[in-house]
Every structure is written in C-alpha cells, then in structure tokens.
Coordinates of N, CA, C and O and ligand atoms in Angstrom, one line a residue:
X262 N 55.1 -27.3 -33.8 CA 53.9 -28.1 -33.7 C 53.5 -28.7 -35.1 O 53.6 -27.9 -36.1
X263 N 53.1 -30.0 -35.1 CA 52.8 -30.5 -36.5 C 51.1 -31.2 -36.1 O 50.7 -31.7 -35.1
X264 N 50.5 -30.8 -37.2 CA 49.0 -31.4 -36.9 C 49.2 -33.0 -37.0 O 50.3 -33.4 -37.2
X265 N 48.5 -33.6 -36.9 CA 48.5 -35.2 -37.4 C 49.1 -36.1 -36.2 O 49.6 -35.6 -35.2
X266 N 49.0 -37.5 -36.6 CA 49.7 -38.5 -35.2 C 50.8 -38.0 -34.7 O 51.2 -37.0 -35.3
X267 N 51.4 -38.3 -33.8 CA 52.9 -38.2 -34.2 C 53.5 -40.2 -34.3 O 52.7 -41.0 -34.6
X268 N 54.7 -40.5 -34.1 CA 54.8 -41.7 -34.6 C 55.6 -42.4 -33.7 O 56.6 -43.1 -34.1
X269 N 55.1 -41.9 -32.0 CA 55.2 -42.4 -30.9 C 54.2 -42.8 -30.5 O 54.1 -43.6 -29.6
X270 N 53.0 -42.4 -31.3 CA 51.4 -43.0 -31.1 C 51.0 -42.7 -30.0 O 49.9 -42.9 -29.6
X271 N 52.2 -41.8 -29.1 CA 51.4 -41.5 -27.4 C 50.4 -40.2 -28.1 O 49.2 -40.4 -28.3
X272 N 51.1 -39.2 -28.3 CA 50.9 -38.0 -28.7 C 50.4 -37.3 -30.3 O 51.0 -36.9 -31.3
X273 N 48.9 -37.6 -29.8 CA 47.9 -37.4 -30.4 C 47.5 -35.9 -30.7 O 46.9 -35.3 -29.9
X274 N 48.1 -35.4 -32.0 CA 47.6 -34.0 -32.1 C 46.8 -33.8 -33.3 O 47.2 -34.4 -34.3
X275 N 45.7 -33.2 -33.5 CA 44.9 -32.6 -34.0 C 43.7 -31.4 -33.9 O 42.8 -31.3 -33.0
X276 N 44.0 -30.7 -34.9 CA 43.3 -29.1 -34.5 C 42.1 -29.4 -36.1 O 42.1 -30.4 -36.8
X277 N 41.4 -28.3 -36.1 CA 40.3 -28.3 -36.9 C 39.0 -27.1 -36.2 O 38.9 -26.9 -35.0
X278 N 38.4 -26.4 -37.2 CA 36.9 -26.3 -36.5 C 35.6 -27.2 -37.0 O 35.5 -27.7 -38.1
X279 N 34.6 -27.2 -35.6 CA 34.1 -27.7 -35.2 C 32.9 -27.4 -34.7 O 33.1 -26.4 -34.0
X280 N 31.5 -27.6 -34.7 CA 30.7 -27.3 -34.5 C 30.0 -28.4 -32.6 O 29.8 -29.6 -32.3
X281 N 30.0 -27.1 -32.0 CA 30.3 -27.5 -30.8 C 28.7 -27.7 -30.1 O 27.8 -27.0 -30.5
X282 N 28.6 -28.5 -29.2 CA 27.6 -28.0 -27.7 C 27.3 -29.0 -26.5 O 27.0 -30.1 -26.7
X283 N 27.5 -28.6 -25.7 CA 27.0 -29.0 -24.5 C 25.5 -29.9 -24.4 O 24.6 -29.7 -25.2
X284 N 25.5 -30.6 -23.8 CA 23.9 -31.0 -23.4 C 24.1 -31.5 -22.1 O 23.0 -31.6 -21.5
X285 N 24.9 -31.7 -21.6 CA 24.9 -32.9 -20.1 C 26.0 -31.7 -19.6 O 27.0 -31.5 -20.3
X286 N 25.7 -31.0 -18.5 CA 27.1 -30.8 -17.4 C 26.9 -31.6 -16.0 O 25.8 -31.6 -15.5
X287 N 28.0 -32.2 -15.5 CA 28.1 -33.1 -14.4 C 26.7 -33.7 -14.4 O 25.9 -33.4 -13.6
X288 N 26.6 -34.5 -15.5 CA 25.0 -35.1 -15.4 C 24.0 -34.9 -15.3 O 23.0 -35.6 -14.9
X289 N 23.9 -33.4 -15.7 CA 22.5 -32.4 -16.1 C 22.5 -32.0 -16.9 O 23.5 -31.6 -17.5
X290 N 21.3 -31.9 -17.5 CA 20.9 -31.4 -18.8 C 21.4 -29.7 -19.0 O 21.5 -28.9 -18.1
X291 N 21.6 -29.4 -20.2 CA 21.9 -28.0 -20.1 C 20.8 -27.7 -21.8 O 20.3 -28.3 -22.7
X292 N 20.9 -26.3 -21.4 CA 20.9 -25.7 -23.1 C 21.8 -26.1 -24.1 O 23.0 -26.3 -24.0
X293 N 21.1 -26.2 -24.9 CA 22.4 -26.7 -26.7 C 22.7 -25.2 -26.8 O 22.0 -24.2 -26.5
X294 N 23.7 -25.2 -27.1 CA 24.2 -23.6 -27.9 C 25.1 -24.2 -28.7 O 26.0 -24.9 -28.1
X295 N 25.0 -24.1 -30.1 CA 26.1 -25.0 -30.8 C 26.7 -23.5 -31.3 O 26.0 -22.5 -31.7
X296 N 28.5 -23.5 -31.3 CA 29.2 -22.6 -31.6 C 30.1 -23.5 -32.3 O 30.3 -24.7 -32.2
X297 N 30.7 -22.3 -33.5 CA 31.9 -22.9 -34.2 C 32.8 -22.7 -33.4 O 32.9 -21.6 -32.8
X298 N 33.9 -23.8 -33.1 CA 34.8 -24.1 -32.3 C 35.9 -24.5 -32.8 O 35.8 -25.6 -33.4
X299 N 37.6 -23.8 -32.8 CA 38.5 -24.1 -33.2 C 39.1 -25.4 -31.5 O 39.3 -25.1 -30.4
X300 N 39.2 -26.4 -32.1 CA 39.7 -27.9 -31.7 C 41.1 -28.3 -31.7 O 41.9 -28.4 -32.6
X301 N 41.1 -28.4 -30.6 CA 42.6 -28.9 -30.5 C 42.3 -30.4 -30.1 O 41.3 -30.7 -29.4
X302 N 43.2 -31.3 -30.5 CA 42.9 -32.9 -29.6 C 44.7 -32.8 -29.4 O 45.5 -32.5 -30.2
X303 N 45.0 -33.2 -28.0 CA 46.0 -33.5 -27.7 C 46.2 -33.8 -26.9 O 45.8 -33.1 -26.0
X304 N 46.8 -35.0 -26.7 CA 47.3 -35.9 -25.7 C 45.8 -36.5 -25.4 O 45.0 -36.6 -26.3
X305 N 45.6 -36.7 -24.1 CA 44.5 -37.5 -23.9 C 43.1 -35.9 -23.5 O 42.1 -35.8 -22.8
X306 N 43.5 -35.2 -24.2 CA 42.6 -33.5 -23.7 C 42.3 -33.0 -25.1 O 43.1 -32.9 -26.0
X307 N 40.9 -32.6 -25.0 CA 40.1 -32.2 -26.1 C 40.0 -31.0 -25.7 O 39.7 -30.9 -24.5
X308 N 40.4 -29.8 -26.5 CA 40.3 -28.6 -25.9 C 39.3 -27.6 -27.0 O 39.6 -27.8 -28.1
X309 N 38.3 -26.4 -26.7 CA 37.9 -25.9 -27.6 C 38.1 -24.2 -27.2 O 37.8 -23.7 -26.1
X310 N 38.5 -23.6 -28.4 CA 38.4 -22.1 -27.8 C 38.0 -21.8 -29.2 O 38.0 -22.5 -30.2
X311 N 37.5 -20.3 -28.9 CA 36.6 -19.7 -30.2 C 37.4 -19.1 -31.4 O 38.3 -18.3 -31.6
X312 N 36.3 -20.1 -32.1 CA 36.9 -20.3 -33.6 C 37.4 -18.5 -34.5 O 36.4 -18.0 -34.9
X313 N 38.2 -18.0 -34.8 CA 38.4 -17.0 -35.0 C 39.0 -16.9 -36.9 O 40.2 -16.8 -37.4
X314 N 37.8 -16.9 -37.6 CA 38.2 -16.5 -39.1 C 38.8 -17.8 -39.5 O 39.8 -17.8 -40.2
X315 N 38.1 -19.1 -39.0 CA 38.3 -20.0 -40.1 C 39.5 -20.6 -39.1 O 40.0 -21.7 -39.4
X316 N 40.0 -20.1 -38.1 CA 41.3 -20.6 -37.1 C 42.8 -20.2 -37.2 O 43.6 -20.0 -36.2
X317 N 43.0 -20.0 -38.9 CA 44.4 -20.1 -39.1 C 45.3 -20.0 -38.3 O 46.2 -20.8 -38.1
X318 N 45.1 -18.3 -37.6 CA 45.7 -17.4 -36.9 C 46.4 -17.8 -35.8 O 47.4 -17.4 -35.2
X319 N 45.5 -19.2 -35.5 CA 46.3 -20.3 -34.5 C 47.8 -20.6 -35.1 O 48.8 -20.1 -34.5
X320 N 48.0 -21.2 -36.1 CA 49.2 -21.4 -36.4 C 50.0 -20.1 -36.3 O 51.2 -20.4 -35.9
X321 N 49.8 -18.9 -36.6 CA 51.1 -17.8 -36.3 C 51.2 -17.5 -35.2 O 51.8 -16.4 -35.0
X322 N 50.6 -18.2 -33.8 CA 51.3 -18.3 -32.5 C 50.2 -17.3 -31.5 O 50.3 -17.1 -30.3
X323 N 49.1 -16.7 -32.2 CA 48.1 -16.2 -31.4 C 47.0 -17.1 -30.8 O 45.8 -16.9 -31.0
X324 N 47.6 -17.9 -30.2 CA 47.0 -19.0 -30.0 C 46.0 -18.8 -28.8 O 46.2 -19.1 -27.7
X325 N 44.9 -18.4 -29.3 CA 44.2 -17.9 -28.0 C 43.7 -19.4 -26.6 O 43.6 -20.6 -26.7
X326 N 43.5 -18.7 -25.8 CA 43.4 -19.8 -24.1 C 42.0 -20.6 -24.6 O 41.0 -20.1 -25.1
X327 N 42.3 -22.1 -24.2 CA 41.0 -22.7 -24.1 C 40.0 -22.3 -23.4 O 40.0 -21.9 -22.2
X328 N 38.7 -22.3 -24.3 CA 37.6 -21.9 -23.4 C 37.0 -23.1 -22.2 O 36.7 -23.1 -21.0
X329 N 37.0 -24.1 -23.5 CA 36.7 -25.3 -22.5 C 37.6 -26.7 -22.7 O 37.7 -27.1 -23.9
X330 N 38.1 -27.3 -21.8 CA 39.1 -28.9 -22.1 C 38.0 -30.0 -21.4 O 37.3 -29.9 -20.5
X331 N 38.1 -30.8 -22.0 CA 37.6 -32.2 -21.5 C 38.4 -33.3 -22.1 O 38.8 -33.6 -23.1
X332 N 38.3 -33.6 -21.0 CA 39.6 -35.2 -20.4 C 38.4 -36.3 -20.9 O 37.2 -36.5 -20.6
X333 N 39.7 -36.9 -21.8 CA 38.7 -38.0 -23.1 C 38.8 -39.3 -21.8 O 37.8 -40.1 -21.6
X334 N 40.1 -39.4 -21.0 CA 40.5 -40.8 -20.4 C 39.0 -41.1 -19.9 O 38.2 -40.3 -19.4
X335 N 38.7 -42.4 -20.1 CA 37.3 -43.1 -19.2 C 36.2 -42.5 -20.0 O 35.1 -42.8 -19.5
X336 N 36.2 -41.8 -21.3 CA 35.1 -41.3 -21.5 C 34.6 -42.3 -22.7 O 35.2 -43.4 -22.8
X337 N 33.4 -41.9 -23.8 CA 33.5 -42.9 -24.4 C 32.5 -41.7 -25.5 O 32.1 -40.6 -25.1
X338 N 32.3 -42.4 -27.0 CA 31.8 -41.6 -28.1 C 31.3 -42.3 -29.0 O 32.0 -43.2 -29.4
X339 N 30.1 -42.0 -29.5 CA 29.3 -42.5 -30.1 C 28.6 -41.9 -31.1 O 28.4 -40.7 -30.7
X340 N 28.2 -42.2 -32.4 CA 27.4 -41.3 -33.7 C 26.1 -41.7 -32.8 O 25.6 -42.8 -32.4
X341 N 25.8 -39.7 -32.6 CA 24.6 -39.4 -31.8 C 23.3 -39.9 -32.6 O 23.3 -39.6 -33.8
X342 N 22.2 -40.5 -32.0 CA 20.9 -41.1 -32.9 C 20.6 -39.5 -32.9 O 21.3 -38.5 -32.6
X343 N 19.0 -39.7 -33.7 CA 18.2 -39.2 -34.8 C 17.6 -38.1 -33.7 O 17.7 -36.9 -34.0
X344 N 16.9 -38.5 -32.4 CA 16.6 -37.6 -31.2 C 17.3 -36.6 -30.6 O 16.8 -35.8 -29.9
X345 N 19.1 -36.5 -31.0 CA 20.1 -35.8 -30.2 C 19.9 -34.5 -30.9 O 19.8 -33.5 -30.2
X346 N 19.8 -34.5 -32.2 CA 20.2 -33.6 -33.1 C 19.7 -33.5 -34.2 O 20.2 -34.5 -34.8
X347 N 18.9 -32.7 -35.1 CA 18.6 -32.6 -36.4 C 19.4 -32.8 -37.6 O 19.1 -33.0 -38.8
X348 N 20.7 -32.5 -36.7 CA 22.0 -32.4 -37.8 C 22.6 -33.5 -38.3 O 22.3 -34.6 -37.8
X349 N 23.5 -33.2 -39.4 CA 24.2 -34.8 -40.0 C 25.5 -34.5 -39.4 O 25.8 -33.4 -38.9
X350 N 26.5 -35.7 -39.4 CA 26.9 -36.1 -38.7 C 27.5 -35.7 -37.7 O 28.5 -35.1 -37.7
X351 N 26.8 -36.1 -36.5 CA 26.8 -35.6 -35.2 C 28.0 -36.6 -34.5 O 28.0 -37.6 -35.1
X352 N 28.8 -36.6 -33.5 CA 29.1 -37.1 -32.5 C 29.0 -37.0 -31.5 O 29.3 -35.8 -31.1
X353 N 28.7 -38.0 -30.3 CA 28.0 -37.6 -29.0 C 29.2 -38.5 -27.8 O 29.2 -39.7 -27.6
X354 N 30.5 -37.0 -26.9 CA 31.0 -37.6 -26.7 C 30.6 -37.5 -25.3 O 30.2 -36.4 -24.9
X355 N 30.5 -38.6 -24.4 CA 30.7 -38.2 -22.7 C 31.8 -38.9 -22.1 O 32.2 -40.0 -22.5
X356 N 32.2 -38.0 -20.9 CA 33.7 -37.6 -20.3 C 32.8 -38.8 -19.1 O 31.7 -39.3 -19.2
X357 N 33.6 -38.9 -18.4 CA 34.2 -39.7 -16.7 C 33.1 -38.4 -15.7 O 32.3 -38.7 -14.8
X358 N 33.3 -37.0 -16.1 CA 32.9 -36.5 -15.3 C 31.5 -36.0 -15.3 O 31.0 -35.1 -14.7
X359 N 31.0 -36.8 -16.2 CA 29.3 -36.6 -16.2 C 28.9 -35.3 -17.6 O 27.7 -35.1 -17.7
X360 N 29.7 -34.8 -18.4 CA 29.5 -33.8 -19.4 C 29.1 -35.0 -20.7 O 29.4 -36.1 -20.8
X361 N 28.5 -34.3 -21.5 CA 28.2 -35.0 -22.5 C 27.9 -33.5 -23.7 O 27.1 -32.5 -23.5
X362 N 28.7 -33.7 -25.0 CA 28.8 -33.0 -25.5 C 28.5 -33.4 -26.8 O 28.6 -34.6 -27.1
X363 N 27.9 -32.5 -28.0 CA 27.6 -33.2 -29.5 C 29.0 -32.2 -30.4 O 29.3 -31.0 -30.1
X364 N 29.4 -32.8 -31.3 CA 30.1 -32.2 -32.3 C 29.9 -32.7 -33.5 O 29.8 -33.8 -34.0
X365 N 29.9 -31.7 -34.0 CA 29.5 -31.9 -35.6 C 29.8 -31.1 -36.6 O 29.6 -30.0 -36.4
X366 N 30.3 -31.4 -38.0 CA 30.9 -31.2 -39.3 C 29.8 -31.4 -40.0 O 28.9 -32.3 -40.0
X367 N 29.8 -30.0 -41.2 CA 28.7 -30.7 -42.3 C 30.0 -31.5 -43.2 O 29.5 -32.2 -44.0
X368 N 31.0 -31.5 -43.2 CA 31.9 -32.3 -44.0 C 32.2 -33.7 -43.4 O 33.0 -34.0 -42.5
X369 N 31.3 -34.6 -44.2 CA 31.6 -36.1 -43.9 C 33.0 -36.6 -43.4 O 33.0 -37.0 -42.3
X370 N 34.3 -36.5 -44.4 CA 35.1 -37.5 -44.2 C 36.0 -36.6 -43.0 O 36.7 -37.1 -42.1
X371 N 35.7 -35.4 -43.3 CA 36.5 -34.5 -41.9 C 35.8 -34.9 -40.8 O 36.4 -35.0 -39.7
X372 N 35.0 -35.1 -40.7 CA 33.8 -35.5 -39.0 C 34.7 -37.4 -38.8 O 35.2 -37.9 -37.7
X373 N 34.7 -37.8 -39.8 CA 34.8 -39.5 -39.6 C 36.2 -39.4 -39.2 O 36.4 -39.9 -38.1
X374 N 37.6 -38.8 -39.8 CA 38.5 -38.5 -39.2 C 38.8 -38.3 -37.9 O 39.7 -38.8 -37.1
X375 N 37.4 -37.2 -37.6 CA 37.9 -37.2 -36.4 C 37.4 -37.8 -35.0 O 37.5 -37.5 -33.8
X376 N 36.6 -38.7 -35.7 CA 35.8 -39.7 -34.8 C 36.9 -40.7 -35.0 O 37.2 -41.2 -33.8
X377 N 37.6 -41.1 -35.7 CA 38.5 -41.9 -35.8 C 40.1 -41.8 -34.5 O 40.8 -42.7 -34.0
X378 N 40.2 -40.2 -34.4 CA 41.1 -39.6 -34.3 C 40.5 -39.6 -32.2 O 41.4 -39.6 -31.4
X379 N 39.3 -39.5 -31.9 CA 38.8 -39.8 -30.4 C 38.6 -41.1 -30.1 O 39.1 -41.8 -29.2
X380 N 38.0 -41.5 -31.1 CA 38.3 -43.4 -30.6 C 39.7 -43.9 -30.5 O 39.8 -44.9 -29.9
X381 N 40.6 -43.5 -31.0 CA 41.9 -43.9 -30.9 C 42.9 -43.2 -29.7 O 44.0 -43.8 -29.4
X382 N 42.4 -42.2 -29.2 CA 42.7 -41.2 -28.1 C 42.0 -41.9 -26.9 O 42.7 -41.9 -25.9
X383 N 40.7 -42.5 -26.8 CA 40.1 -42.8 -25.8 C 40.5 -44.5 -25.6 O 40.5 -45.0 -24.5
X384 N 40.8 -45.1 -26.6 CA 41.4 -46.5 -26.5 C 42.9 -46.4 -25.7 O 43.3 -47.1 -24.8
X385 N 43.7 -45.3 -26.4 CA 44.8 -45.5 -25.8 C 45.2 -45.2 -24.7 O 46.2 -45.7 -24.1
X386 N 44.2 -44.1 -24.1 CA 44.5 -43.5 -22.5 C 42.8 -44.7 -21.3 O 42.2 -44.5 -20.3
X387 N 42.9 -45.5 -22.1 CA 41.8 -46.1 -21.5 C 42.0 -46.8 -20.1 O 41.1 -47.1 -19.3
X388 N 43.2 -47.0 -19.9 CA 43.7 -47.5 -18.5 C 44.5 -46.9 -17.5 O 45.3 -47.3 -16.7
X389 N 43.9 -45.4 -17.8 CA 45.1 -44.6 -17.1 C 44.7 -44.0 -16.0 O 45.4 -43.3 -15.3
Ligands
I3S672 O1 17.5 -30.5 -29.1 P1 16.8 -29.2 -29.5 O2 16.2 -28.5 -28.3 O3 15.8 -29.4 -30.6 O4 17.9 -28.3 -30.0 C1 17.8 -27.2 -30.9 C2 17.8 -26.0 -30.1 O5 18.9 -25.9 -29.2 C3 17.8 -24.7 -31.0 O6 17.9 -23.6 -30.2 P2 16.7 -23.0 -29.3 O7 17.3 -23.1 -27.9 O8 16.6 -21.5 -29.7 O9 15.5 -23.7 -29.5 C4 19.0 -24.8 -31.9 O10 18.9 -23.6 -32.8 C5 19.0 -26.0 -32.7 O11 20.2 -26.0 -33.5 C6 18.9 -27.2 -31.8 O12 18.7 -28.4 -32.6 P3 19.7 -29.3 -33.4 O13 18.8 -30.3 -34.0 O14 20.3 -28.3 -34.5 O15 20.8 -29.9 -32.6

C-alpha cells in the first residue's frame, strides 16, 4: 500500500488523522462528538476508525476495522461557515444518504490537502 494518488487517477489513497463528527444522520440532527480519527480515503469511500497513538501502527498491518465508511459518490463538501463550528479549518462534508459530517485539522496545509484530495474523489466518481 502506498499513501498518495496513484497515477491511474482512479484510485485515490490517502490515510492521516483527523478530527472527526457527525451532525446530520439520514437528515437528522445528531450530537457533535468530535474524536480523533485515523482516515483512510480510498477509492470513492471515506473510511474512519479510531485513531490509535498517532495511527502509525496502521502501517505494520494492525490495521484495525472501520468504525464508520461514507460513500463520497453524489456527495458534495464545503469549508464549514462560522455557525458549524468554533474551530479553524473545518470541512463540512454531506453524502447522497442524508449524513453530514465536520472534519477538521488544526494544521492548515494538511486540512487543504485534504480538501483537495475529497473534491477530487467527489468530482471523479461524480457520475457513477
Ligand atoms: O455546535 P455546538 O453545539 O456548539 O458544538 C459544541 C458541543 O458539541 C460541545 O460539546 P457539548 O455537547 O458538551 O456541548 C463540544 O465540546 C464543542 O467542541 C462543540 O463545538 P465546536 O465549535 O468545537 O464544533
């Protein structure tokens, strides 16, 4: 497994943690509980399971089971306004199936990355 594009451009991999939460399930409001979340993005599926010591441990193959996946196809993501969240840079993504989720980095160019890295995931599976 290699992090980064691959240079088939189908298959979109990227891992990182992530500061995670819910707000919308199937189009209801929920509680925020923001957790650090070790991130997988691959293929057109965002997947999050808990962040364990910074993540590494993922790469020596203890790759623990997603907690939660959400299917980017049809979905769409936006830098969350000033009302979502107290926090700096937030992103606010919602799925096809009514979830709406915030993530967020206190590290700028790692957050913009990977806003970079969903809008390019969500453009390319956009017709599927
Ligand atoms: O949108 P809210 O309700 O101001 O979100 C805050 C709360 O979820 C808060 O927890 P409580 O459920 O104990 O009130 C969290 O600690 C905050 O982090 C949430 O706000 P931010 O602005 O950090 O997303």
């Amino acid at each position: 497994a290699s992090s980064g594009s691959s240079s088939r451009g189908e298959t979109h991999k990227k891992c990182g943690v992530l500061n995670v939460t819910k707000i919308t399930e199937h189009g209801k409001k929920v509680r925020k509980n923001w957790t650090s979340s070790w991130t997988v993005l691959r293929g057109s599926s965002l997947l999050f399971t808990k962040s364990q010591g910074g993540g590494t441990s993922w790469f020596g193959g203890i790759q623990s089971k997603p907690e939660f996946t959400v299917d980017l196809r049809g979905g769409s993501i936006e830098w969350a306004s000033k009302d979502k969240s107290s926090k700096k840079h937030v992103i606010e993504l919602k799925t096809r199936q009514g979830t709406e989720l915030l993530i967020q980095s206190e590290n700028d160019s790692f957050i913009n990355d990977w806003y970079r890295s969903l809008m390019d995931t969500i453009s390319t599976h956009a017709w599927e």
